[in-house]
mmCIF file of C-alpha atoms in Angstrom:
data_model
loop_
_atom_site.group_PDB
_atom_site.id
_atom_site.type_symbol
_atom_site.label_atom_id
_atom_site.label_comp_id
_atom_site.label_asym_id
_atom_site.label_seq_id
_atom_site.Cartn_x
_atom_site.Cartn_y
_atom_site.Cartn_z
ATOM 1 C CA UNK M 1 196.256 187.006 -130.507
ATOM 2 C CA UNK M 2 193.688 183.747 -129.541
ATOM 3 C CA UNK M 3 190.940 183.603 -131.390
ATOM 4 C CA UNK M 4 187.671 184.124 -130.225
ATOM 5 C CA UNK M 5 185.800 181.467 -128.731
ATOM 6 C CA UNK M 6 182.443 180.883 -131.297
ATOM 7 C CA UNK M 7 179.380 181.460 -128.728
ATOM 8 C CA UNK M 8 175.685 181.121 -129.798
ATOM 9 C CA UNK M 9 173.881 183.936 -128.844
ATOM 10 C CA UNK M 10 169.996 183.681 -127.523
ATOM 11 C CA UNK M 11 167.915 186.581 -127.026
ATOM 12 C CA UNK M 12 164.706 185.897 -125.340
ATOM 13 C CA UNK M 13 162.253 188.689 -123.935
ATOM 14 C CA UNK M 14 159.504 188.046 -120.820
ATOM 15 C CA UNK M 15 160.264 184.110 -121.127
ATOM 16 C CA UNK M 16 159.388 182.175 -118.040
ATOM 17 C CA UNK M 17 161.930 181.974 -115.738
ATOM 18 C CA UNK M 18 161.073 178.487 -114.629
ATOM 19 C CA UNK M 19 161.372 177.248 -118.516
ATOM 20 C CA UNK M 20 164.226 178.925 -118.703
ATOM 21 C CA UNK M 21 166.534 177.425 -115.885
ATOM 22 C CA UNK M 22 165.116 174.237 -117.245
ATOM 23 C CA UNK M 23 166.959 175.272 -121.199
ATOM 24 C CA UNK M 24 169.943 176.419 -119.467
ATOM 25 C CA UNK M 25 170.131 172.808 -117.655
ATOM 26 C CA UNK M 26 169.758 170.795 -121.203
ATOM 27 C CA UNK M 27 172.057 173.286 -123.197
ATOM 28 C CA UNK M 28 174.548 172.853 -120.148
ATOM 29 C CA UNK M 29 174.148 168.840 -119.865
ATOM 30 C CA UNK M 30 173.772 168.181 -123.091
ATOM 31 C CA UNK M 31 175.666 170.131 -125.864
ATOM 32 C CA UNK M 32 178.510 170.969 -126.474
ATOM 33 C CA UNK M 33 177.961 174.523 -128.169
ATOM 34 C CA UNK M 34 179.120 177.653 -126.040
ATOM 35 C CA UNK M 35 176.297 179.929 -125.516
ATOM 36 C CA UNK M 36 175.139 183.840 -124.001
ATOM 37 C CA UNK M 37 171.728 183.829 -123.346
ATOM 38 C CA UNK M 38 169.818 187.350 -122.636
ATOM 39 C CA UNK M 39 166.378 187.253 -120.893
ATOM 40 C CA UNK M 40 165.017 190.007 -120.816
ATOM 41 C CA UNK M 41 162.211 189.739 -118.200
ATOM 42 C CA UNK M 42 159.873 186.852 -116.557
ATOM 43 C CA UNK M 43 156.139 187.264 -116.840
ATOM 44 C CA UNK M 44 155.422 186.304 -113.390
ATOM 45 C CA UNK M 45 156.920 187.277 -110.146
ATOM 46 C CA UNK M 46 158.760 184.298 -108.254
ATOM 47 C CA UNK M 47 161.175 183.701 -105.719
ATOM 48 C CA UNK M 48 164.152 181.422 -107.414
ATOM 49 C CA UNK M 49 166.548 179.446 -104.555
ATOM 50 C CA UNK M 50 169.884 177.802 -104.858
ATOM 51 C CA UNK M 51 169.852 173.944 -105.209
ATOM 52 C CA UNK M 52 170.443 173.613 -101.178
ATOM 53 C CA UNK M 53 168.076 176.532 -100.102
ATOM 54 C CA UNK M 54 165.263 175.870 -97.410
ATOM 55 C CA UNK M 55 161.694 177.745 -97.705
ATOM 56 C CA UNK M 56 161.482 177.845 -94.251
ATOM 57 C CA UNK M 57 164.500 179.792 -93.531
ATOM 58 C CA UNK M 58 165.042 181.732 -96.677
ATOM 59 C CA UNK M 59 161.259 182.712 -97.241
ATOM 60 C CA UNK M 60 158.790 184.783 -95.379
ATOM 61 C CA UNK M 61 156.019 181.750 -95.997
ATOM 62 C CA UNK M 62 153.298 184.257 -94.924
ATOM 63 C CA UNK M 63 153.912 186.708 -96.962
ATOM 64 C CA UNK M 64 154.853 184.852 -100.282
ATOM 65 C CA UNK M 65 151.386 183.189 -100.089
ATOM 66 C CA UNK M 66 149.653 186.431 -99.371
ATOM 67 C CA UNK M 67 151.157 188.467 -102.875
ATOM 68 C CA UNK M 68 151.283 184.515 -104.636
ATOM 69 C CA UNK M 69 154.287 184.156 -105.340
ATOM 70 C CA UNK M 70 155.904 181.625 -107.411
ATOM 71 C CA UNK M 71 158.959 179.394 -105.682
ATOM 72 C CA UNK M 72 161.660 178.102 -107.721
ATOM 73 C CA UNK M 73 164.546 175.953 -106.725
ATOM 74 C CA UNK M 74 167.342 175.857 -109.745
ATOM 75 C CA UNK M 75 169.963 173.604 -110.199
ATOM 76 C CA UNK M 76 173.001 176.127 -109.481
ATOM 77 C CA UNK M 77 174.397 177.095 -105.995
ATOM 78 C CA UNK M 78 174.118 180.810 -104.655
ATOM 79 C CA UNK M 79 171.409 182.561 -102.904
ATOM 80 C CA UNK M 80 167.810 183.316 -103.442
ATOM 81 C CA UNK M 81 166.430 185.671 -105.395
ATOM 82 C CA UNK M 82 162.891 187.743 -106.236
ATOM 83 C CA UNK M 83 162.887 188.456 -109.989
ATOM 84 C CA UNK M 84 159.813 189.709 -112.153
ATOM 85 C CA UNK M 85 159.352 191.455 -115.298
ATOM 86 C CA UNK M 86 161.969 194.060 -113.694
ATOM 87 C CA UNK M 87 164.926 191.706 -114.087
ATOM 88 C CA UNK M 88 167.150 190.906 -116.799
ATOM 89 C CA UNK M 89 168.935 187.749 -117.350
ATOM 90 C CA UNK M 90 171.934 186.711 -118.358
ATOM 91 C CA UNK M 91 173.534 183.222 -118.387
ATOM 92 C CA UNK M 92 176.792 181.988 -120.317
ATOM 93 C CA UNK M 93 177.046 178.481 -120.835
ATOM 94 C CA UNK M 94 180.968 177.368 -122.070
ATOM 95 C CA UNK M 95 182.949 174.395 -122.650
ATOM 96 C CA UNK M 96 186.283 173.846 -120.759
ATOM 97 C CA UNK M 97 189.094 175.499 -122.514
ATOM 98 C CA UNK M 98 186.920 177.806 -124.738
ATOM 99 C CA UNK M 99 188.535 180.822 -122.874
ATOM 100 C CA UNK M 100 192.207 180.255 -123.296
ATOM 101 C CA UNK M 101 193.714 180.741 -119.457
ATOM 102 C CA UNK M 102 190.877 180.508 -117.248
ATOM 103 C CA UNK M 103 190.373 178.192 -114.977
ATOM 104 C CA UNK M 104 187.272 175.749 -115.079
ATOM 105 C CA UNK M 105 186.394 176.664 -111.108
ATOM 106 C CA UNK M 106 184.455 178.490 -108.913
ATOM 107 C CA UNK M 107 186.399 181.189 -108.408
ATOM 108 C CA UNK M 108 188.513 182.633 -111.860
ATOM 109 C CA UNK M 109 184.825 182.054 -113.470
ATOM 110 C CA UNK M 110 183.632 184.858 -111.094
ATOM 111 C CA UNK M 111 186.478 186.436 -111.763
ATOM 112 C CA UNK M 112 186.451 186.531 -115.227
ATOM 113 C CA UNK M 113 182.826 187.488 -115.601
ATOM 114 C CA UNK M 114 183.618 190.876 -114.003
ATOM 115 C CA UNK M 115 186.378 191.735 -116.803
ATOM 116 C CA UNK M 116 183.696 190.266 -118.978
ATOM 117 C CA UNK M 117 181.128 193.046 -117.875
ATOM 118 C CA UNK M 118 183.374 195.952 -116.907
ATOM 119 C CA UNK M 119 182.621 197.228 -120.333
ATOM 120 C CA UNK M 120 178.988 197.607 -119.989
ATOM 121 C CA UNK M 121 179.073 199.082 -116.428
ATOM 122 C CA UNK M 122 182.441 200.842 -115.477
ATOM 123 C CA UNK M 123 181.161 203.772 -117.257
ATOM 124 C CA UNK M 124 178.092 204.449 -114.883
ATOM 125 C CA UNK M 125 179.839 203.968 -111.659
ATOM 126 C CA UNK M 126 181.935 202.409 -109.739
ATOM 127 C CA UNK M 127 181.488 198.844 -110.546
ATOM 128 C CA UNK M 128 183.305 195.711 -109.161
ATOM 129 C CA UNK M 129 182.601 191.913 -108.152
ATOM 130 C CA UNK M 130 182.294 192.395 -104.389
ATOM 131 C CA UNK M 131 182.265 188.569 -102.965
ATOM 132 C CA UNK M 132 179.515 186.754 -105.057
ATOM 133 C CA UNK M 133 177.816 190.066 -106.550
ATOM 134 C CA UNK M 134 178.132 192.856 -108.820
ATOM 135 C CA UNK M 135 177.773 195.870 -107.338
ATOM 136 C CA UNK M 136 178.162 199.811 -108.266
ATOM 137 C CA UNK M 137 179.947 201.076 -104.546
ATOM 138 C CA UNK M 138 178.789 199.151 -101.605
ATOM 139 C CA UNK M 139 175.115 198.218 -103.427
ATOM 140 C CA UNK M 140 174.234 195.322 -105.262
ATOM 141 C CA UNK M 141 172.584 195.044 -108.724
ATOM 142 C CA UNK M 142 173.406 191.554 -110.280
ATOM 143 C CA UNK M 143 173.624 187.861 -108.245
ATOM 144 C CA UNK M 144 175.285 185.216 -109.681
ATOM 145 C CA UNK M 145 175.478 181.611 -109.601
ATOM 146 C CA UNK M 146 177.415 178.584 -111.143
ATOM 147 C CA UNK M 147 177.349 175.126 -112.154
ATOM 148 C CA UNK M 148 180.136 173.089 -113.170
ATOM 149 C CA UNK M 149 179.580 169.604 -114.680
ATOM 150 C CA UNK M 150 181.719 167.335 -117.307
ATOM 151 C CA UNK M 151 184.239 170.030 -118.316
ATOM 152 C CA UNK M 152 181.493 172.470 -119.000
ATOM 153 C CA UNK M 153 180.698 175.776 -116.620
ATOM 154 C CA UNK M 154 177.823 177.831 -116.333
ATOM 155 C CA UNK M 155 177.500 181.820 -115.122
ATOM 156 C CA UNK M 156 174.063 183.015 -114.949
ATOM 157 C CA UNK M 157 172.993 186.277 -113.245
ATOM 158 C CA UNK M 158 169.901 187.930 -112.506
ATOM 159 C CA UNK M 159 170.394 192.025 -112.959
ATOM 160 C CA UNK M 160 167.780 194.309 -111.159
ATOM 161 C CA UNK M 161 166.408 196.810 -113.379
ATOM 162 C CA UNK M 162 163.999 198.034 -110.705
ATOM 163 C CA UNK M 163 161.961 195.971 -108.329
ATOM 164 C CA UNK M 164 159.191 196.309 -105.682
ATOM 165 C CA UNK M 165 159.874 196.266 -101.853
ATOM 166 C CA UNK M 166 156.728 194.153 -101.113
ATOM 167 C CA UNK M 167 158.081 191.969 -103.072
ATOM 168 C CA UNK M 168 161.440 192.033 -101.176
ATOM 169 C CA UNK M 169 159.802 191.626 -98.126
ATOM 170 C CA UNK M 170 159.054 187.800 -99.099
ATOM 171 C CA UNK M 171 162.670 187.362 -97.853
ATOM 172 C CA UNK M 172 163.897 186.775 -95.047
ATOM 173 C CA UNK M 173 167.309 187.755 -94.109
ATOM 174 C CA UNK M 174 169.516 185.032 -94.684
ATOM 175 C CA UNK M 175 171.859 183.390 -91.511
ATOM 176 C CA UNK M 176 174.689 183.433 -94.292
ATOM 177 C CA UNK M 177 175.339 186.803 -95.552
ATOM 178 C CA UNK M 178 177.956 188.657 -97.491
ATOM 179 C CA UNK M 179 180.311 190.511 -95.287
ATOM 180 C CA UNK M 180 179.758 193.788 -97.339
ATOM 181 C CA UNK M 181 176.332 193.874 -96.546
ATOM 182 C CA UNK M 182 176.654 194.540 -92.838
ATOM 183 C CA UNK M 183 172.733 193.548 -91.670
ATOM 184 C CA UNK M 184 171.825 196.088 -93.864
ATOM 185 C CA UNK M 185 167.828 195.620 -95.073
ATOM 186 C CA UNK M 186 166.837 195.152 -98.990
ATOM 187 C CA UNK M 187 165.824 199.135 -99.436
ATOM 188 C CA UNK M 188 169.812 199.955 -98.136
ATOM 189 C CA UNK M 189 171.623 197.047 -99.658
ATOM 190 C CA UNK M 190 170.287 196.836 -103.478
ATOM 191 C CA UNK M 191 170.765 199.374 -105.747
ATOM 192 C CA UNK M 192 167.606 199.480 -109.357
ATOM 193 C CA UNK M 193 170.173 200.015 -112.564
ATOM 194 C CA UNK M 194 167.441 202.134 -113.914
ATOM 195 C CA UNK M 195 168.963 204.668 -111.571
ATOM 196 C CA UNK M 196 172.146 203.990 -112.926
ATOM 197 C CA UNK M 197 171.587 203.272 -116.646
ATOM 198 C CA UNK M 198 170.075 205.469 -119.310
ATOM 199 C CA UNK M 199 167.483 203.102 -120.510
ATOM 200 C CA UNK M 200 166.521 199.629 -120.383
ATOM 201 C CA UNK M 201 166.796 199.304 -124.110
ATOM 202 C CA UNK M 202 170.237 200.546 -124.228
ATOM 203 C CA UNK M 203 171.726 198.001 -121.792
ATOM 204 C CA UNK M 204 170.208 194.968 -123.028
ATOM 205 C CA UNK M 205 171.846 196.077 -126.615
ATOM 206 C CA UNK M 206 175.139 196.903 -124.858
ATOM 207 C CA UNK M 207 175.067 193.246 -123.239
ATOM 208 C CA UNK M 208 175.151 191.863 -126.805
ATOM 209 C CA UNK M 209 177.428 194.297 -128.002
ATOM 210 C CA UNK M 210 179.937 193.563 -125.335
ATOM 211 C CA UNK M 211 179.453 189.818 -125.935
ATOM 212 C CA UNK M 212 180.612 190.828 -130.009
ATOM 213 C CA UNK M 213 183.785 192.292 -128.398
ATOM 214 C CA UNK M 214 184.685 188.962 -126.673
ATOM 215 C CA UNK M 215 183.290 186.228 -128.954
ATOM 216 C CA UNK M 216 182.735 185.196 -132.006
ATOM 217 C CA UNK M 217 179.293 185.629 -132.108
ATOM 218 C CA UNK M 218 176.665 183.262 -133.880
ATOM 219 C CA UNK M 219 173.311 185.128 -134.332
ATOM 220 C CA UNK M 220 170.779 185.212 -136.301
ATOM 221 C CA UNK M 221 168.338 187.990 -137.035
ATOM 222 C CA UNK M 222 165.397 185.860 -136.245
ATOM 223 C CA UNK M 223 166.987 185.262 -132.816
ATOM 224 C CA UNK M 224 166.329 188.404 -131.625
ATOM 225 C CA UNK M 225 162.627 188.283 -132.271
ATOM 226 C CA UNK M 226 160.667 189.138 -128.727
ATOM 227 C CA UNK M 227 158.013 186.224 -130.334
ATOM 228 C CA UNK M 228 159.727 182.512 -130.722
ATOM 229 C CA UNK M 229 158.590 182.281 -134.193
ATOM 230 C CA UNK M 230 161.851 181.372 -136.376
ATOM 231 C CA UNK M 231 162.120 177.848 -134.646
ATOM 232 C CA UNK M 232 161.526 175.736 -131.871
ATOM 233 C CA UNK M 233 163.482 172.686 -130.192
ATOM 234 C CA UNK M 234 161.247 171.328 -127.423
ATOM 235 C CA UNK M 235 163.207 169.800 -125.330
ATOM 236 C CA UNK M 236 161.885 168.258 -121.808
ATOM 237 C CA UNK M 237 163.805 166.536 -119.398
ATOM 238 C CA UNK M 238 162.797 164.303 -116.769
ATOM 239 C CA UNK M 239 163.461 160.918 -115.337
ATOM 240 C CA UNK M 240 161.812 159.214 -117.258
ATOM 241 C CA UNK M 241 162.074 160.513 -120.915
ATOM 242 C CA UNK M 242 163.972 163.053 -123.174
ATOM 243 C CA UNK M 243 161.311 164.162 -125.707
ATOM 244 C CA UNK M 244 163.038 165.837 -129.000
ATOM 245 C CA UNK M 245 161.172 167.937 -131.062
ATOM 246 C CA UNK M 246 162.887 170.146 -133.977
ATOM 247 C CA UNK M 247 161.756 172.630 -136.452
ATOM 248 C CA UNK M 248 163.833 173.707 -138.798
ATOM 249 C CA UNK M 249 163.223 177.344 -140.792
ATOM 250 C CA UNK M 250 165.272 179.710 -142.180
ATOM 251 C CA UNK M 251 163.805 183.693 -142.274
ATOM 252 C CA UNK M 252 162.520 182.964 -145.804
ATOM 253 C CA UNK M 253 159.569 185.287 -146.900
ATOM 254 C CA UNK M 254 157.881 181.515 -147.798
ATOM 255 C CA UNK M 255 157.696 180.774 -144.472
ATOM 256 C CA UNK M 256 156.381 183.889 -142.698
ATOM 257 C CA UNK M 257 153.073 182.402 -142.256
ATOM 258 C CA UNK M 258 154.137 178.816 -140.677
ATOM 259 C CA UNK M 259 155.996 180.706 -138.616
ATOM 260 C CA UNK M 260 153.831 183.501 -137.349
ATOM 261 C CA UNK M 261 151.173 180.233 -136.746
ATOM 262 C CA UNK M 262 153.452 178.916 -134.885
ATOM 263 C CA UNK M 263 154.326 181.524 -132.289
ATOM 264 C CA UNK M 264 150.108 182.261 -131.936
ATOM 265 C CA UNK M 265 149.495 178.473 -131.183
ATOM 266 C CA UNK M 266 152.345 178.772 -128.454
ATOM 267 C CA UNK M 267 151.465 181.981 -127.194
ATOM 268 C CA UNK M 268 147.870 180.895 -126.673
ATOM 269 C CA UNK M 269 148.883 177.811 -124.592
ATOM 270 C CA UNK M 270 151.102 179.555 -122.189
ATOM 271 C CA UNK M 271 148.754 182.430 -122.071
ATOM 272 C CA UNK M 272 146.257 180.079 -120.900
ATOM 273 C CA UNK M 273 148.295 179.308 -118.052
ATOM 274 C CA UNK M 274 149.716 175.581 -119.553
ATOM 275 C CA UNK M 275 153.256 174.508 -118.291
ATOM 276 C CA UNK M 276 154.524 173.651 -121.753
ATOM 277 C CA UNK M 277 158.402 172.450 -121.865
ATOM 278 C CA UNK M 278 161.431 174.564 -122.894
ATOM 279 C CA UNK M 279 161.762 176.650 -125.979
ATOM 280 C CA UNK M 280 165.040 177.385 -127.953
ATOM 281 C CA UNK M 281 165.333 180.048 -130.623
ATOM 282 C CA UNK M 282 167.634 178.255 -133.463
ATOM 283 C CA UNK M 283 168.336 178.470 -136.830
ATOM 284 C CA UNK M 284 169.718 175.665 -139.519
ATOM 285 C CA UNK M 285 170.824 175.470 -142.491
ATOM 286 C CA UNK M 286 169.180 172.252 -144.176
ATOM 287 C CA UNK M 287 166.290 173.657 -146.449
ATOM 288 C CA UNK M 288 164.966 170.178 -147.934
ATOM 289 C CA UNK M 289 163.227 169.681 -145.093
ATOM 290 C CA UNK M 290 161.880 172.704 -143.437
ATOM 291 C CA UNK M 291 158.106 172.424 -144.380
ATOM 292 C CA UNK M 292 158.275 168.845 -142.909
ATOM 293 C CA UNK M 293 159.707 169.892 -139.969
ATOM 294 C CA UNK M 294 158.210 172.728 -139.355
ATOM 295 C CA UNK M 295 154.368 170.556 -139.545
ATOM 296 C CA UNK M 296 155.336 168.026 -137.439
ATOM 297 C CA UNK M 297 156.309 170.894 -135.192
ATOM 298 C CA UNK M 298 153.495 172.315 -135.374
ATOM 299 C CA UNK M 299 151.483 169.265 -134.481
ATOM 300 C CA UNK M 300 153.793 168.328 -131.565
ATOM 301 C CA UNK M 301 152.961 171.681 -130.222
ATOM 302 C CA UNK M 302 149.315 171.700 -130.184
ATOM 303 C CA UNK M 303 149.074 167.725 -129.807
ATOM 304 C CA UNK M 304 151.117 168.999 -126.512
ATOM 305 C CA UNK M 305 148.977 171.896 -125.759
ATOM 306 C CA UNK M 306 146.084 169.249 -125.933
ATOM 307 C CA UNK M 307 147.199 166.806 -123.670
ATOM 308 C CA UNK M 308 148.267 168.828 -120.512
ATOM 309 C CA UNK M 309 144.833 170.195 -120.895
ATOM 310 C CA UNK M 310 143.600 166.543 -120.847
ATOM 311 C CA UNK M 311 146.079 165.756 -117.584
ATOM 312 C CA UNK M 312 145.548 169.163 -115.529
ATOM 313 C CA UNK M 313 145.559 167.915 -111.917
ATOM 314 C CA UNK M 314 146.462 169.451 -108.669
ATOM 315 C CA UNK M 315 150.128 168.569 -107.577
ATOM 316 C CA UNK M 316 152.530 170.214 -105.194
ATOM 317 C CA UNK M 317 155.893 169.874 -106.989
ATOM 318 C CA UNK M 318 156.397 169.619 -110.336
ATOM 319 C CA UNK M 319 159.427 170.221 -112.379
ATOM 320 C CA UNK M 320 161.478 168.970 -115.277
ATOM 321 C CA UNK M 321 165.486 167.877 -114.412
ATOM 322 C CA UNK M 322 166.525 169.878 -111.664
ATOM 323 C CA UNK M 323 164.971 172.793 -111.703
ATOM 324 C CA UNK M 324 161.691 172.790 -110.212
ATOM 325 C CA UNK M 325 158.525 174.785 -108.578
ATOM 326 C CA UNK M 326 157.380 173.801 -105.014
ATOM 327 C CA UNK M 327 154.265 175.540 -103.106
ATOM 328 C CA UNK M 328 156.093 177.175 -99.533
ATOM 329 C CA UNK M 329 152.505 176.108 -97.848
ATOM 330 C CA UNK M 330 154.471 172.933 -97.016
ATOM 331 C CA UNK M 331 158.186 171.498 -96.781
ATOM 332 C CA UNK M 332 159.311 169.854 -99.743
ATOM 333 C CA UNK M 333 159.026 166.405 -100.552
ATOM 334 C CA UNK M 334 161.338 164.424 -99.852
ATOM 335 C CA UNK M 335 161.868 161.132 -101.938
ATOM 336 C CA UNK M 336 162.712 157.623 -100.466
ATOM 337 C CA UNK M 337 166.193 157.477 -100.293
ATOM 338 C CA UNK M 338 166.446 154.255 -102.901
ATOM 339 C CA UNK M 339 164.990 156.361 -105.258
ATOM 340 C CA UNK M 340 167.434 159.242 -105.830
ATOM 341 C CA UNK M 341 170.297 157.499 -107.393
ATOM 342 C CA UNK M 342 167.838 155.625 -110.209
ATOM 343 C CA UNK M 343 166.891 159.731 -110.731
ATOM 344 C CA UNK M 344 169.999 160.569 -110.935
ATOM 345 C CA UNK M 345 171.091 157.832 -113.663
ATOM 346 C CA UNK M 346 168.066 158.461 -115.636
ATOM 347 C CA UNK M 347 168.635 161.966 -115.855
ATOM 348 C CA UNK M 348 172.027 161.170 -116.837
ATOM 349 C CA UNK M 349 170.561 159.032 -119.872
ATOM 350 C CA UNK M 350 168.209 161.293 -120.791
ATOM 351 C CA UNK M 351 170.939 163.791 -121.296
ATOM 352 C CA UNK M 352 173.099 161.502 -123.275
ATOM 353 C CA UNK M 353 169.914 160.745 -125.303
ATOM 354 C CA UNK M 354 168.905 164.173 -126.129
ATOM 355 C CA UNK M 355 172.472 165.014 -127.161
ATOM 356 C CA UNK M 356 172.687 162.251 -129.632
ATOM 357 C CA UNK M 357 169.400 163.122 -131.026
ATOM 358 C CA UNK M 358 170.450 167.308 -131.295
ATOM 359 C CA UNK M 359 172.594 166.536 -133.901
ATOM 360 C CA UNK M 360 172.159 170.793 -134.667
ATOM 361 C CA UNK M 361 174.206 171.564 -132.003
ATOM 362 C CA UNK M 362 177.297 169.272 -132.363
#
């Protein structure tokens, strides 16, 4: 029997969705670590595009301004999406040849991911990958989408616990469709697991459960903590910069406090509405130097807090790597066409940079 790949697992509850397309994008680009990530929730309703969607054919513009709606474009293919404190996330993030057999493409990825869930779902209906989607019959409940880069893969997939029509109604429907849907409107064509599942509860702890069947799992108590108060690697990409901020802490009665101030100082910035960078539960195992760590965290964090406050300003795009927000009042901006491939390669460095520096993860 193959052993069992060793996956990291990350549970995260009503974490921005934005924040965390931009994590998945580091931890793909720049680690090496295999990893399941569970989300369970986004605080704020958005609309989240592929990497090649259009506003102005995808997205009722009208109507997305009227209920304020947030637009996302990620960095993986697929469709577009409405997702809110209703949907749970998934993503798995592996390294070429972690699965013994499978094929680092498109297609056995998708695949495999429906042996990987037929566990959790087979049991409450009749569940199968029907093109791109999971789907119990004829009715879809998960999309998916994939990125493959540098003999690493991702799978992430957005499963609808419930959701509102209004907010459905923000689509449009798409020129390219699924053959299985047959023109058939939202209301007809999606299917809320809540109507399907027992509880909410219960099927985020199956997901995890079902990941312990198939991995080798790495998790730590703290990790599954709704508040990110064990530890915190900040981790911001752009062109310009990698920025590379680590606490380390282990559960240790000692540091209950530090880390309880920690999660309050970061709370009360992104309650107050400011876009701080990515977040990553982690754990490590070097006590020397926790209490340093964890102050200069600490700092970082509200030296961070203080400075967006100091830079607020009225912009129209703004994002970190790939993944981005736009406004759908008005088409995207488009960059001069001299200055993509400099992006590009500074991206690339930054990646190279912040993987050097995360020595944690190697």
């Amino acid at each position: 029997m193959a052993p069992r790949p060793i996956v990291k697992l990350l549970r995260l509850a009503r974490f921005p969705i934005l924040q965390q397309l931009q994590l998945e994008e580091a931890l793909l680009r720049a680690t090496k670590c295999n990893w399941f990530i569970v989300n369970d929730g986004t605080p704020r309703h958005s609309i989240v595009m592929g990497i090649s969607g259009k506003v102005q054919e995808l997205i009722n513009v009208h109507q997305a301004q009227k209920q304020q709606l947030q637009v996302i474009k990620r960095f993986t293919g697929g469709g577009t999406v409405v997702v809110d404190h209703n949907t749970v996330f998934t993503s798995l993030i592996m390294q070429d040849g972690a699965l013994q057999g499978l094929e680092c493409f498109p297609v056995p990825i998708m695949r495999w991911t429906e042996s990987f869930y037929m566990d959790v779902f087979r049991r409450h209906g009749d569940f199968r990958l029907q093109e791109h989607d999971y789907v119990f019959g004829e009715r879809k409940f998960g999309g998916n989408a994939q990125a493959i880069t540098n003999k690493r893969w991702l799978h992430h997939t957005s499963f609808l616990w419930d959701f509102y029509p209004a907010n459905m109604a923000a689509l449009q429907n798409p020129a390219k469709q699924p053959e299985y849907r047959q023109g058939r409107e939202h209301g007809s064509f999606l299917v809320r697991l809540k109507e399907c599942l027992p509880s909410r509860q219960q099927f985020i702890q199956e997901l995890q459960e079902n990941a312990d069947q198939h991995f080798e799992l790495r998790v730590r108590r703290a990790m599954c903590c709704t508040v990110l108060c064990c530890a915190v690697v900040h981790v911001e990409l752009s062109a310009q910069r990698s920025i590379l901020c680590e606490l380390c802490l282990r559960p240790a009665d000692r540091n209950r406090w530090l880390m309880l101030a920690i999660s309050i100082c970061y709370g009360v910035c992104v309650s107050a509405g400011m876009s701080l960078p990515c977040v990553l539960v982690a754990c490590c195992n070097s006590a020397a130097t926790q209490l340093r760590h964890a102050a200069l965290s600490l700092l970082f964090v509200v030296l961070t807090a203080a400075a967006r406050c100091a830079a607020l300003r009225c912009v129209h795009v703004k994002g970190h790597g790939t993944s981005m927000q736009t406004t759908v009042n008005a088409p995207r901006p488009q960059p001069p066409a001299t200055s993509e491939p400099c992006a590009a390669c500074c991206r690339r460095s930054a990646c190279r940079e912040l993987a050097r520096r995360c020595s944690w993860t190697t």
